[in-house]
Coordinates of N, CA and C in Angstrom, one line a residue:
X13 N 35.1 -207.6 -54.8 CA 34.8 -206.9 -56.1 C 33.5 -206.1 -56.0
X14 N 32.6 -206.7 -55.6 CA 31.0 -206.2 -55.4 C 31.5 -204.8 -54.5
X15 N 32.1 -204.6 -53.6 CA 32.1 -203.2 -52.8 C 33.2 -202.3 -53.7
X16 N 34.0 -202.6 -54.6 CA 34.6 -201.8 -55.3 C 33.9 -201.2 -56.2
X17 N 32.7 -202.0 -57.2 CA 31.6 -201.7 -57.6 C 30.9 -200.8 -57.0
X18 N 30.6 -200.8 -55.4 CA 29.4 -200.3 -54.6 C 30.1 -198.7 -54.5
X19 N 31.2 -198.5 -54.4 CA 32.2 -197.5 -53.9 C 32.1 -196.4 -55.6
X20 N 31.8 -197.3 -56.7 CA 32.5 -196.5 -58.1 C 30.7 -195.8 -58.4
X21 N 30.1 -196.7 -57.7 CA 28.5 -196.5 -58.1 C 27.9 -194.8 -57.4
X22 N 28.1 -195.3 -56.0 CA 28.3 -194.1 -54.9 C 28.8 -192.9 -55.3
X23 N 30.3 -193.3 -56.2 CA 30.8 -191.9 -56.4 C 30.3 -191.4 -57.6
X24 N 30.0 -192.2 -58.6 CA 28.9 -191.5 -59.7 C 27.6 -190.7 -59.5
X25 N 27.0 -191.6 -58.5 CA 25.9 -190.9 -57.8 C 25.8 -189.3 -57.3
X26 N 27.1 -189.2 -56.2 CA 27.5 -188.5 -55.6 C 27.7 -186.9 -56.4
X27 N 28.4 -187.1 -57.4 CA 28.6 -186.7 -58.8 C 27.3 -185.9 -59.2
X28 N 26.7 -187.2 -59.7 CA 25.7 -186.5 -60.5 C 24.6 -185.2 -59.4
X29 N 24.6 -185.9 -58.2 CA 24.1 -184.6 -57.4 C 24.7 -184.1 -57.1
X30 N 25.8 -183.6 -56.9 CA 26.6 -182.3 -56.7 C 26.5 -181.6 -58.0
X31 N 26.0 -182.5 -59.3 CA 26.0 -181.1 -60.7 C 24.5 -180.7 -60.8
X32 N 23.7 -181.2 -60.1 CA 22.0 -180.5 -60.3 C 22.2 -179.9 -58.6
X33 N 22.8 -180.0 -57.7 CA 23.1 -179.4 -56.6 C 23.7 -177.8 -57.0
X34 N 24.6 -177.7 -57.9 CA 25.0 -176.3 -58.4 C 24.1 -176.1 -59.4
X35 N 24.0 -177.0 -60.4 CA 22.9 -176.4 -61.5 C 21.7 -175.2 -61.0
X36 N 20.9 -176.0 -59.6 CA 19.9 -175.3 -59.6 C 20.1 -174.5 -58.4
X37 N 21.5 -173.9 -58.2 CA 22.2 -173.2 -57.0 C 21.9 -173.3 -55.7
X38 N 21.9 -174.6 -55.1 CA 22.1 -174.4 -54.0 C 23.3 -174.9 -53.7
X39 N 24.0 -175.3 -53.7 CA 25.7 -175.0 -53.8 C 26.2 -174.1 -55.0
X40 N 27.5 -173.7 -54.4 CA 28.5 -173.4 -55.9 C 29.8 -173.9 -55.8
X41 N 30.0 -174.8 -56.7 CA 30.8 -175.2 -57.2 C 31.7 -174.8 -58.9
X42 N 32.4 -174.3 -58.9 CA 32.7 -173.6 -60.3 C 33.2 -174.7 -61.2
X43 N 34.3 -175.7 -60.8 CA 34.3 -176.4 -61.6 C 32.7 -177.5 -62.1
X44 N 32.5 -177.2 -62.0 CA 31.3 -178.1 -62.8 C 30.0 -177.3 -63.2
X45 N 30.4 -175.8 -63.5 CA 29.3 -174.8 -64.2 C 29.7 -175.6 -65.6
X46 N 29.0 -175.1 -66.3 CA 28.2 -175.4 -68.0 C 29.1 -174.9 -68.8
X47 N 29.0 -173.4 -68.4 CA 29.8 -172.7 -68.7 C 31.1 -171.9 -68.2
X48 N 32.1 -173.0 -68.0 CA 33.1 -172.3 -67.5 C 34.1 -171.8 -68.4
X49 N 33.6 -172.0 -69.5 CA 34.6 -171.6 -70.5 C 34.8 -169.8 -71.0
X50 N 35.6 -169.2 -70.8 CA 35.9 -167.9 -70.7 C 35.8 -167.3 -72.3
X51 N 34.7 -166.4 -72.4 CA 34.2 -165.7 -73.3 C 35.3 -164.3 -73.4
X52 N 35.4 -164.5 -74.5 CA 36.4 -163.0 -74.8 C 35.2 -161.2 -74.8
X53 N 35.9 -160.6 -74.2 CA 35.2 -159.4 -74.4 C 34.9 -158.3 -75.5
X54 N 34.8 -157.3 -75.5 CA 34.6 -156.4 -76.9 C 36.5 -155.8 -77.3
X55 N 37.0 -155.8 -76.3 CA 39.0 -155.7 -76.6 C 39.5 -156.6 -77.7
X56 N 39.3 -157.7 -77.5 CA 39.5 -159.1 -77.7 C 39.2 -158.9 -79.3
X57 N 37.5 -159.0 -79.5 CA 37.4 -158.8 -80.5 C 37.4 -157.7 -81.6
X58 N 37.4 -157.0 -81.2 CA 38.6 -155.3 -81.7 C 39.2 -155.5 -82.4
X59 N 40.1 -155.9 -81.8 CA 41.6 -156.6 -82.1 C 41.9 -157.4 -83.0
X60 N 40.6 -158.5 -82.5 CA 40.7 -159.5 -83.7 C 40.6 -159.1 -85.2
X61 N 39.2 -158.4 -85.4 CA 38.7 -157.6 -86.4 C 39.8 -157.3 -87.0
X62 N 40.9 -155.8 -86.4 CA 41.6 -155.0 -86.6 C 42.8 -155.7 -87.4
X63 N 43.0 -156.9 -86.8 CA 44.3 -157.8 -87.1 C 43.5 -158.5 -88.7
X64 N 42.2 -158.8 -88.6 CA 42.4 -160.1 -89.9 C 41.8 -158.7 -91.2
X65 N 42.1 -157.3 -90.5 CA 41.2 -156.3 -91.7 C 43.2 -155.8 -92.5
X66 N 44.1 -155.8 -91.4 CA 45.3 -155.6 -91.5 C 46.1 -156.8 -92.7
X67 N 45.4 -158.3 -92.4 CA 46.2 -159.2 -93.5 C 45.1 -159.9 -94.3
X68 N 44.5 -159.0 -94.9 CA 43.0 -159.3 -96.0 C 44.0 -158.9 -97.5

């Protein structure tokens, strides 16, 4: 039980330096940026505008 512990500890460890490893770039890793969440452009919101000015 103690080395399945030792194994879950490791991989948290592991973890947490691989995300200040990319944080402060010296790897890249994309899944675990901050911001991987995809921002709409100025199309996008045009559009949007254009759509909620069309059902006001």
């Amino acid at each position: 039980m103690q080395k399945v512990i030792k194994i879950f500890v490791l991989a948290a460890v592991l973890l947490v330096a691989a995300f200040f490893a990319n944080y402060y770039g010296i790897v890249s890793i994309p899944w675990l940026d901050l911001n991987s969440v995809p921002t709409y452009g100025d199309d996008a919101n045009h559009t949007n505008d254009a759509v909620l000015k069309v059902f006001e």
